[in-house]
Amino acid sequence: MWKRDEAVKPTAGPATPSSPAAVSQEVSAVAAPKPPDTRQQIGRDMVNIGKSVVIKGELNGSEDLTVEGHVEGKIELKDHVLTIGPNGKIKAQVFAKAVIVLGEINGNVTASEKVDIRDGGSVDGDIISPRVAIAEGAHFRGSVDMQRKGVAAGMQPQAAQVQQPQAPKPAVAAAAH
Amino acid sequence: MALSDLFNRKRKGDGDADAGPIDAPGHPTKALPKFLSCLANRSQPVLLDLGPVVGSNVTFLGEHLGCKIFVENLFKDIDRHVFEEKIGELPAFFEKRFPQDDASVDGILCWDVFDYLDLRTAYVLAHQLSRILRPGGALLAQFQAAAVQKPGPPTYTRYVVVDPATLQYRPYAAARGQQKVLPNRDIQRMFEPLQVTEQFLLKTNIREVLFRKTASTVAAPPTSAARPE
């Protein structure tokens, strides 16, 4: 349990004033009552979006990102790892190299390497990734599209797996608990 | 991590967290390897899993078949209808439950969901599954072979694929117990026009039945004679 949280631990670390945009954002609305705490650069290649931040729009980046706040719209980190912390709530299409979910995602997730839904994590949407791990205690609802292991020559390259997001399946969503 | 976070996380996980004992013994399965071999030759097959979400199963099936898997936990639907005291509406719910097009799914894993349905609901569900199964596709279902009085509250079973020939049974709390044992005749009728290609009676008192949809069969609505009132 504690080991798992180490990945997210930096979010609770000392708040340092955020440096110039490490993650390029097209943000339509950001509510940040405590600016120094909400978006921090931790280390060199990891950026955190804090609990109190709400982002509506498109989020693009070229480094690893941890989200503890709310994001609505689209997140694109094609060559980097996106971590949704335990407090993170995402209502967006997600594209990343790897996605680690400890919080909640409502939307389709496309990863070129791996999607990992940890204990307590929740995904409502379709997953496209060559590797998917869903832990005991995780919630998942949707479909999983994985590439066949070991079939390389005749298959599309992994990069081609990153497709346009699929339209959510209304009937499936209608059947939610 | 704040204490409130711990409580929050526990609450979030309540839906699928009741995974049952992880050290449950393994039980042989005869039909699963055949089900997998039916789908092995298909390119990127579409699979429908009607049981609770089991991460290792998703990984296993994805890696072995390279398939697209839809996870539709029907046990949650049953629970919800029981809690809302609307179990009589379950057949109508299942009529509209599956948004998939006709003949769009290559394989369906039903596990033992039919054991928890009354006959009328089972017929409706079987018809819907027959409708969405693609010609040449396979459907795997399990049925209890004899009524067994289990002590304690009712349970569902989470079937965890250990390897193609071994399943782990992990019971977890259910809102509804197993219903009447279905005779083979009813099972065959409810899945028409699918054909039973393999049937195994296991020592665990479970019948494993593998259905196939041949290219010539077309799903027709069950006749009034075949459909129970």
GROMACS .gro file of C-alpha atoms in nm:
model
  406
    1MET     CA    1   0.000   0.000   0.000
    2TRP     CA    2   0.266   0.248   0.102
    3LYS     CA    3   0.491   0.149  -0.181
    4ARG     CA    4   0.218   0.227  -0.429
    5ASP     CA    5   0.169   0.570  -0.292
    6GLU     CA    6   0.532   0.657  -0.325
    7ALA     CA    7   0.470   0.742  -0.687
    8VAL     CA    8   0.221   1.003  -0.583
    9LYS     CA    9   0.393   1.109  -0.265
   10PRO     CA   10   0.568   1.407  -0.419
   11THR     CA   11   0.233   1.576  -0.451
   12ALA     CA   12   0.219   1.619  -0.077
   13GLY     CA   13   0.573   1.744  -0.064
   14PRO     CA   14   0.682   2.098   0.009
   15ALA     CA   15   0.524   2.343  -0.222
   16THR     CA   16   0.767   2.521  -0.446
   17PRO     CA   17   0.662   2.805  -0.665
   18SER     CA   18   0.586   2.677  -1.008
   19SER     CA   19   0.837   2.742  -1.279
   20PRO     CA   20   0.739   2.855  -1.628
   21ALA     CA   21   0.505   2.621  -1.802
   22ALA     CA   22   0.663   2.284  -1.817
   23VAL     CA   23   0.342   2.149  -1.955
   24SER     CA   24   0.190   2.343  -2.237
   25GLN     CA   25  -0.176   2.384  -2.176
   26GLU     CA   26  -0.470   2.513  -2.362
   27VAL     CA   27  -0.684   2.578  -2.065
   28SER     CA   28  -1.018   2.745  -2.086
   29ALA     CA   29  -1.079   2.775  -1.715
   30VAL     CA   30  -0.853   2.721  -1.419
   31ALA     CA   31  -0.964   2.775  -1.063
   32ALA     CA   32  -0.665   2.785  -0.835
   33PRO     CA   33  -0.723   2.929  -0.491
   34LYS     CA   34  -0.367   2.849  -0.384
   35PRO     CA   35  -0.147   2.907  -0.687
   36PRO     CA   36   0.183   2.801  -0.530
   37ASP     CA   37   0.039   2.465  -0.423
   38THR     CA   38  -0.159   2.376  -0.726
   39ARG     CA   39   0.093   2.322  -0.995
   40GLN     CA   40   0.445   2.238  -0.903
   41GLN     CA   41   0.746   2.117  -1.082
   42ILE     CA   42   0.889   1.833  -0.886
   43GLY     CA   43   1.233   1.735  -0.991
   44ARG     CA   44   1.314   1.786  -1.351
   45ASP     CA   45   1.071   1.569  -1.540
   46MET     CA   46   0.762   1.545  -1.329
   47VAL     CA   47   0.481   1.791  -1.304
   48ASN     CA   48   0.195   1.783  -1.062
   49ILE     CA   49  -0.153   1.926  -1.089
   50GLY     CA   50  -0.277   1.974  -0.737
   51LYS     CA   51  -0.602   1.883  -0.568
   52SER     CA   52  -0.765   2.221  -0.597
   53VAL     CA   53  -0.705   2.269  -0.967
   54VAL     CA   54  -0.984   2.231  -1.219
   55ILE     CA   55  -0.885   2.230  -1.584
   56LYS     CA   56  -1.134   2.241  -1.866
   57GLY     CA   57  -0.977   2.209  -2.205
   58GLU     CA   58  -0.685   2.042  -2.371
   59LEU     CA   59  -0.372   1.947  -2.184
   60ASN     CA   60  -0.058   1.863  -2.382
   61GLY     CA   61   0.281   1.789  -2.240
   62SER     CA   62   0.631   1.658  -2.300
   63GLU     CA   63   0.708   1.523  -1.955
   64ASP     CA   64   0.556   1.296  -1.697
   65LEU     CA   65   0.251   1.435  -1.523
   66THR     CA   66   0.062   1.357  -1.205
   67VAL     CA   67  -0.294   1.480  -1.174
   68GLU     CA   68  -0.452   1.515  -0.832
   69GLY     CA   69  -0.715   1.765  -0.941
   70HIS     CA   70  -0.997   1.764  -1.192
   71VAL     CA   71  -0.949   1.769  -1.568
   72GLU     CA   72  -1.223   1.783  -1.828
   73GLY     CA   73  -1.148   1.769  -2.198
   74LYS     CA   74  -0.841   1.598  -2.338
   75ILE     CA   75  -0.499   1.500  -2.204
   76GLU     CA   76  -0.217   1.421  -2.443
   77LEU     CA   77   0.126   1.307  -2.322
   78LYS     CA   78   0.220   1.079  -2.606
   79ASP     CA   79   0.573   0.997  -2.495
   80HIS     CA   80   0.530   1.025  -2.121
   81VAL     CA   81   0.365   0.876  -1.818
   82LEU     CA   82   0.040   1.010  -1.686
   83THR     CA   83  -0.046   0.928  -1.326
   84ILE     CA   84  -0.392   0.996  -1.192
   85GLY     CA   85  -0.346   1.030  -0.818
   86PRO     CA   86  -0.598   0.905  -0.560
   87ASN     CA   87  -0.770   1.243  -0.560
   88GLY     CA   88  -0.758   1.294  -0.934
   89LYS     CA   89  -1.080   1.297  -1.133
   90ILE     CA   90  -1.056   1.298  -1.510
   91LYS     CA   91  -1.342   1.339  -1.748
   92ALA     CA   92  -1.145   1.337  -2.066
   93GLN     CA   93  -0.996   1.144  -2.353
   94VAL     CA   94  -0.647   1.041  -2.248
   95PHE     CA   95  -0.348   0.971  -2.473
   96ALA     CA   96  -0.013   0.882  -2.316
   97LYS     CA   97   0.275   0.640  -2.326
   98ALA     CA   98   0.167   0.487  -1.997
   99VAL     CA   99  -0.124   0.564  -1.771
  100ILE     CA  100  -0.134   0.478  -1.400
  101VAL     CA  101  -0.474   0.519  -1.241
  102LEU     CA  102  -0.526   0.554  -0.868
  103GLY     CA  103  -0.811   0.799  -0.901
  104GLU     CA  104  -1.098   0.817  -1.148
  105ILE     CA  105  -1.111   0.843  -1.525
  106ASN     CA  106  -1.432   0.884  -1.714
  107GLY     CA  107  -1.337   0.865  -2.079
  108ASN     CA  108  -1.141   0.662  -2.327
  109VAL     CA  109  -0.777   0.587  -2.253
  110THR     CA  110  -0.517   0.521  -2.521
  111ALA     CA  111  -0.164   0.424  -2.420
  112SER     CA  112   0.118   0.315  -2.646
  113GLU     CA  113   0.277   0.105  -2.370
  114LYS     CA  114   0.062   0.029  -2.068
  115VAL     CA  115  -0.246   0.112  -1.869
  116ASP     CA  116  -0.231   0.022  -1.502
  117ILE     CA  117  -0.545   0.054  -1.290
  118ARG     CA  118  -0.441   0.020  -0.928
  119ASP     CA  119  -0.642  -0.076  -0.622
  120GLY     CA  120  -0.899   0.198  -0.568
  121GLY     CA  121  -0.859   0.327  -0.922
  122SER     CA  122  -1.159   0.358  -1.149
  123VAL     CA  123  -1.197   0.374  -1.527
  124ASP     CA  124  -1.527   0.413  -1.710
  125GLY     CA  125  -1.438   0.404  -2.075
  126ASP     CA  126  -1.261   0.209  -2.343
  127ILE     CA  127  -0.893   0.126  -2.314
  128ILE     CA  128  -0.658   0.081  -2.609
  129SER     CA  129  -0.316  -0.040  -2.504
  130PRO     CA  130  -0.087  -0.336  -2.570
  131ARG     CA  131  -0.063  -0.402  -2.195
  132VAL     CA  132  -0.336  -0.358  -1.940
  133ALA     CA  133  -0.321  -0.437  -1.569
  134ILE     CA  134  -0.629  -0.413  -1.351
  135ALA     CA  135  -0.566  -0.469  -0.982
  136GLU     CA  136  -0.802  -0.638  -0.739
  137GLY     CA  137  -1.021  -0.368  -0.598
  138ALA     CA  138  -1.008  -0.155  -0.909
  139HIS     CA  139  -1.322  -0.055  -1.093
  140PHE     CA  140  -1.339  -0.086  -1.469
  141ARG     CA  141  -1.627  -0.057  -1.706
  142GLY     CA  142  -1.581  -0.054  -2.080
  143SER     CA  143  -1.377  -0.242  -2.335
  144VAL     CA  144  -1.011  -0.332  -2.359
  145ASP     CA  145  -0.834  -0.347  -2.693
  146MET     CA  146  -0.494  -0.513  -2.671
  147GLN     CA  147  -0.241  -0.598  -2.935
  148ARG     CA  148  -0.158  -0.966  -2.972
  149LYS     CA  149   0.163  -1.055  -2.794
  150GLY     CA  150   0.447  -1.161  -3.018
  151VAL     CA  151   0.271  -1.069  -3.340
  152ALA     CA  152   0.488  -0.797  -3.474
  153ALA     CA  153   0.556  -0.836  -3.841
  154GLY     CA  154   0.204  -0.837  -3.969
  155MET     CA  155   0.065  -0.594  -3.715
  156GLN     CA  156   0.054  -0.222  -3.708
  157PRO     CA  157   0.331  -0.052  -3.516
  158GLN     CA  158   0.249   0.044  -3.161
  159ALA     CA  159   0.241   0.408  -3.250
  160ALA     CA  160  -0.044   0.332  -3.483
  161GLN     CA  161  -0.240   0.208  -3.184
  162VAL     CA  162  -0.280   0.565  -3.075
  163GLN     CA  163  -0.597   0.633  -3.260
  164GLN     CA  164  -0.863   0.889  -3.253
  165PRO     CA  165  -1.072   0.841  -2.944
  166GLN     CA  166  -1.372   0.624  -2.996
  167ALA     CA  167  -1.709   0.770  -2.941
  168PRO     CA  168  -1.844   0.659  -2.606
  169LYS     CA  169  -2.099   0.384  -2.636
  170PRO     CA  170  -2.417   0.535  -2.510
  171ALA     CA  171  -2.597   0.211  -2.453
  172VAL     CA  172  -2.310   0.076  -2.247
  173ALA     CA  173  -2.300   0.390  -2.042
  174ALA     CA  174  -2.673   0.372  -1.996
  175ALA     CA  175  -2.634   0.039  -1.831
  176ALA     CA  176  -2.420   0.181  -1.552
  177HIS     CA  177  -2.512   0.081  -1.202
  178MET     CA  178  -0.160   1.086   0.285
  179ALA     CA  179  -0.447   1.225   0.486
  180LEU     CA  180  -0.678   0.998   0.682
  181SER     CA  181  -0.970   1.117   0.472
  182ASP     CA  182  -0.789   0.992   0.165
  183LEU     CA  183  -0.771   0.646   0.310
  184PHE     CA  184  -1.145   0.640   0.375
  185ASN     CA  185  -1.211   0.782   0.032
  186ARG     CA  186  -1.012   0.513  -0.137
  187LYS     CA  187  -1.178   0.236   0.059
  188ARG     CA  188  -1.517   0.367  -0.048
  189LYS     CA  189  -1.418   0.394  -0.413
  190GLY     CA  190  -1.303   0.037  -0.425
  191ASP     CA  191  -1.615  -0.118  -0.281
  192GLY     CA  192  -1.759  -0.214  -0.618
  193ASP     CA  193  -1.504  -0.469  -0.723
  194ALA     CA  194  -1.293  -0.505  -0.416
  195ASP     CA  195  -1.471  -0.812  -0.281
  196ALA     CA  196  -1.250  -1.040  -0.478
  197GLY     CA  197  -1.278  -1.341  -0.252
  198PRO     CA  198  -0.988  -1.546  -0.123
  199ILE     CA  199  -0.684  -1.505  -0.342
  200ASP     CA  200  -0.538  -1.838  -0.230
  201ALA     CA  201  -0.839  -2.036  -0.353
  202PRO     CA  202  -0.745  -2.372  -0.505
  203GLY     CA  203  -0.734  -2.421  -0.879
  204HIS     CA  204  -0.995  -2.631  -1.058
  205PRO     CA  205  -0.960  -2.787  -1.400
  206THR     CA  206  -1.161  -2.655  -1.691
  207LYS     CA  207  -1.213  -2.854  -2.007
  208ALA     CA  208  -1.414  -2.609  -2.212
  209LEU     CA  209  -1.200  -2.299  -2.177
  210PRO     CA  210  -0.908  -2.435  -2.383
  211LYS     CA  211  -1.153  -2.525  -2.658
  212PHE     CA  212  -1.315  -2.184  -2.636
  213LEU     CA  213  -0.974  -2.021  -2.672
  214SER     CA  214  -0.882  -2.242  -2.967
  215CYS     CA  215  -1.206  -2.140  -3.140
  216LEU     CA  216  -1.095  -1.779  -3.127
  217ALA     CA  217  -0.721  -1.827  -3.175
  218ASN     CA  218  -0.737  -1.819  -3.553
  219ARG     CA  219  -0.943  -1.505  -3.570
  220SER     CA  220  -0.775  -1.175  -3.629
  221GLN     CA  221  -0.839  -0.937  -3.340
  222PRO     CA  222  -1.156  -1.106  -3.221
  223VAL     CA  223  -1.416  -0.925  -3.015
  224LEU     CA  224  -1.487  -1.088  -2.681
  225LEU     CA  225  -1.769  -1.022  -2.437
  226ASP     CA  226  -1.713  -1.112  -2.072
  227LEU     CA  227  -2.032  -1.115  -1.865
  228GLY     CA  228  -1.865  -1.177  -1.532
  229PRO     CA  229  -1.714  -0.940  -1.279
  230VAL     CA  230  -1.398  -0.759  -1.382
  231VAL     CA  231  -1.092  -0.973  -1.319
  232GLY     CA  232  -0.778  -0.790  -1.419
  233SER     CA  233  -0.569  -1.100  -1.469
  234ASN     CA  234  -0.836  -1.245  -1.698
  235VAL     CA  235  -0.834  -0.932  -1.910
  236THR     CA  236  -0.456  -0.951  -1.936
  237PHE     CA  237  -0.462  -1.323  -2.007
  238LEU     CA  238  -0.725  -1.301  -2.279
  239GLY     CA  239  -0.574  -0.991  -2.433
  240GLU     CA  240  -0.230  -1.143  -2.453
  241HIS     CA  241  -0.346  -1.483  -2.577
  242LEU     CA  242  -0.602  -1.369  -2.828
  243GLY     CA  243  -0.506  -1.011  -2.906
  244CYS     CA  244  -0.873  -0.939  -2.871
  245LYS     CA  245  -1.094  -0.649  -2.788
  246ILE     CA  246  -1.273  -0.731  -2.465
  247PHE     CA  247  -1.599  -0.584  -2.349
  248VAL     CA  248  -1.657  -0.635  -1.979
  249GLU     CA  249  -2.026  -0.628  -1.891
  250ASN     CA  250  -2.082  -0.739  -1.535
  251LEU     CA  251  -2.433  -0.883  -1.535
  252PHE     CA  252  -2.408  -0.981  -1.170
  253LYS     CA  253  -2.418  -0.614  -1.081
  254ASP     CA  254  -2.735  -0.582  -1.287
  255ILE     CA  255  -2.891  -0.869  -1.096
  256ASP     CA  256  -2.788  -0.717  -0.763
  257ARG     CA  257  -2.929  -0.380  -0.855
  258HIS     CA  258  -3.263  -0.525  -0.957
  259VAL     CA  259  -3.279  -0.726  -0.635
  260PHE     CA  260  -3.199  -0.424  -0.418
  261GLU     CA  261  -3.454  -0.211  -0.601
  262GLU     CA  262  -3.707  -0.495  -0.577
  263LYS     CA  263  -3.747  -0.491  -0.954
  264ILE     CA  264  -3.626  -0.838  -1.033
  265GLY     CA  265  -3.938  -0.892  -1.245
  266GLU     CA  266  -3.814  -0.624  -1.481
  267LEU     CA  267  -3.487  -0.803  -1.550
  268PRO     CA  268  -3.606  -0.971  -1.874
  269ALA     CA  269  -3.711  -0.635  -2.018
  270PHE     CA  270  -3.380  -0.487  -1.905
  271PHE     CA  271  -3.181  -0.761  -2.077
  272GLU     CA  272  -3.381  -0.709  -2.397
  273LYS     CA  273  -3.213  -0.368  -2.427
  274ARG     CA  274  -2.894  -0.436  -2.234
  275PHE     CA  275  -2.665  -0.515  -2.525
  276PRO     CA  276  -2.596  -0.233  -2.768
  277GLN     CA  277  -2.384  -0.452  -2.993
  278ASP     CA  278  -2.496  -0.507  -3.350
  279ASP     CA  279  -2.619  -0.844  -3.470
  280ALA     CA  280  -2.335  -1.090  -3.535
  281SER     CA  281  -2.067  -0.855  -3.407
  282VAL     CA  282  -1.901  -1.055  -3.128
  283ASP     CA  283  -1.666  -1.351  -3.177
  284GLY     CA  284  -1.672  -1.498  -2.829
  285ILE     CA  285  -1.884  -1.471  -2.516
  286LEU     CA  286  -1.785  -1.580  -2.167
  287CYS     CA  287  -2.102  -1.623  -1.963
  288TRP     CA  288  -1.945  -1.806  -1.670
  289ASP     CA  289  -2.232  -1.917  -1.442
  290VAL     CA  290  -2.464  -1.617  -1.479
  291PHE     CA  291  -2.755  -1.836  -1.597
  292ASP     CA  292  -2.761  -2.016  -1.262
  293TYR     CA  293  -2.878  -1.691  -1.101
  294LEU     CA  294  -3.162  -1.624  -1.344
  295ASP     CA  295  -3.514  -1.755  -1.360
  296LEU     CA  296  -3.607  -1.942  -1.675
  297ARG     CA  297  -3.782  -1.653  -1.847
  298THR     CA  298  -3.493  -1.415  -1.793
  299ALA     CA  299  -3.247  -1.682  -1.900
  300TYR     CA  300  -3.431  -1.725  -2.229
  301VAL     CA  301  -3.422  -1.351  -2.298
  302LEU     CA  302  -3.053  -1.327  -2.219
  303ALA     CA  303  -2.966  -1.635  -2.424
  304HIS     CA  304  -3.154  -1.493  -2.722
  305GLN     CA  305  -2.970  -1.163  -2.699
  306LEU     CA  306  -2.636  -1.340  -2.681
  307SER     CA  307  -2.725  -1.560  -2.977
  308ARG     CA  308  -2.815  -1.248  -3.170
  309ILE     CA  309  -2.485  -1.070  -3.119
  310LEU     CA  310  -2.264  -1.375  -3.169
  311ARG     CA  311  -2.092  -1.382  -3.505
  312PRO     CA  312  -2.122  -1.691  -3.728
  313GLY     CA  313  -1.834  -1.918  -3.635
  314GLY     CA  314  -1.819  -1.759  -3.290
  315ALA     CA  315  -1.818  -1.945  -2.959
  316LEU     CA  316  -2.004  -1.903  -2.632
  317LEU     CA  317  -1.895  -2.063  -2.307
  318ALA     CA  318  -2.139  -2.106  -2.021
  319GLN     CA  319  -2.142  -2.300  -1.697
  320PHE     CA  320  -2.442  -2.450  -1.525
  321GLN     CA  321  -2.475  -2.618  -1.191
  322ALA     CA  322  -2.543  -2.989  -1.237
  323ALA     CA  323  -2.743  -3.038  -0.919
  324ALA     CA  324  -2.896  -2.814  -0.657
  325VAL     CA  325  -2.659  -2.780  -0.365
  326GLN     CA  326  -2.762  -2.616  -0.040
  327LYS     CA  327  -2.472  -2.392   0.053
  328PRO     CA  328  -2.453  -2.273   0.412
  329GLY     CA  329  -2.443  -1.900   0.478
  330PRO     CA  330  -2.546  -1.607   0.263
  331PRO     CA  331  -2.564  -1.642  -0.116
  332THR     CA  332  -2.250  -1.593  -0.318
  333TYR     CA  333  -2.145  -1.538  -0.675
  334THR     CA  334  -1.821  -1.683  -0.801
  335ARG     CA  335  -1.540  -1.493  -0.961
  336TYR     CA  336  -1.361  -1.724  -1.206
  337VAL     CA  337  -0.995  -1.639  -1.234
  338VAL     CA  338  -0.801  -1.791  -1.522
  339VAL     CA  339  -0.480  -1.937  -1.382
  340ASP     CA  340  -0.386  -2.100  -1.712
  341PRO     CA  341  -0.592  -2.222  -2.008
  342ALA     CA  342  -0.684  -2.543  -1.826
  343THR     CA  343  -0.721  -2.414  -1.469
  344LEU     CA  344  -0.964  -2.177  -1.302
  345GLN     CA  345  -0.966  -2.042  -0.952
  346TYR     CA  346  -1.311  -2.006  -0.793
  347ARG     CA  347  -1.339  -1.702  -0.569
  348PRO     CA  348  -1.680  -1.661  -0.404
  349TYR     CA  349  -1.806  -1.318  -0.308
  350ALA     CA  350  -2.125  -1.177  -0.162
  351ALA     CA  351  -2.438  -1.188  -0.375
  352ALA     CA  352  -2.783  -1.042  -0.345
  353ARG     CA  353  -2.943  -1.348  -0.498
  354GLY     CA  354  -2.871  -1.718  -0.471
  355GLN     CA  355  -2.862  -1.977  -0.743
  356GLN     CA  356  -3.199  -2.053  -0.897
  357LYS     CA  357  -3.344  -2.379  -1.023
  358VAL     CA  358  -3.111  -2.619  -1.196
  359LEU     CA  359  -3.162  -2.598  -1.572
  360PRO     CA  360  -3.204  -2.928  -1.751
  361ASN     CA  361  -3.006  -2.985  -2.068
  362ARG     CA  362  -3.321  -2.965  -2.277
  363ASP     CA  363  -3.392  -2.611  -2.161
  364ILE     CA  364  -3.032  -2.508  -2.212
  365GLN     CA  365  -3.033  -2.629  -2.570
  366ARG     CA  366  -3.366  -2.466  -2.644
  367MET     CA  367  -3.286  -2.130  -2.496
  368PHE     CA  368  -2.970  -2.094  -2.702
  369GLU     CA  369  -3.122  -2.200  -3.033
  370PRO     CA  370  -3.000  -2.165  -3.306
  371LEU     CA  371  -2.659  -2.209  -3.144
  372GLN     CA  372  -2.531  -2.564  -3.134
  373VAL     CA  373  -2.377  -2.742  -2.838
  374THR     CA  374  -2.039  -2.860  -2.958
  375GLU     CA  375  -1.884  -2.964  -2.628
  376GLN     CA  376  -2.027  -3.044  -2.288
  377PHE     CA  377  -1.833  -3.148  -1.981
  378LEU     CA  378  -1.952  -3.255  -1.638
  379LEU     CA  379  -1.681  -3.161  -1.392
  380LYS     CA  380  -1.614  -3.308  -1.051
  381THR     CA  381  -1.697  -2.968  -0.909
  382ASN     CA  382  -2.063  -3.032  -1.000
  383ILE     CA  383  -2.048  -2.788  -1.288
  384ARG     CA  384  -2.153  -2.847  -1.646
  385GLU     CA  385  -1.937  -2.659  -1.893
  386VAL     CA  386  -2.110  -2.610  -2.226
  387LEU     CA  387  -1.949  -2.471  -2.538
  388PHE     CA  388  -2.185  -2.338  -2.803
  389ARG     CA  389  -2.096  -2.248  -3.160
  390LYS     CA  390  -2.285  -2.046  -3.412
  391THR     CA  391  -2.249  -2.209  -3.749
  392ALA     CA  392  -2.236  -1.996  -4.058
  393SER     CA  393  -2.577  -2.113  -4.172
  394THR     CA  394  -2.762  -2.038  -3.848
  395VAL     CA  395  -2.948  -1.712  -3.818
  396ALA     CA  396  -3.084  -1.600  -3.487
  397ALA     CA  397  -3.462  -1.603  -3.495
  398PRO     CA  398  -3.682  -1.478  -3.214
  399PRO     CA  399  -3.781  -1.764  -2.987
  400THR     CA  400  -4.121  -1.902  -3.070
  401SER     CA  401  -4.399  -1.883  -2.816
  402ALA     CA  402  -4.371  -2.260  -2.775
  403ALA     CA  403  -4.002  -2.238  -2.696
  404ARG     CA  404  -4.023  -1.935  -2.472
  405PRO     CA  405  -4.146  -1.991  -2.117
  406GLU     CA  406  -4.430  -1.783  -1.985
   0.00000   0.00000   0.00000
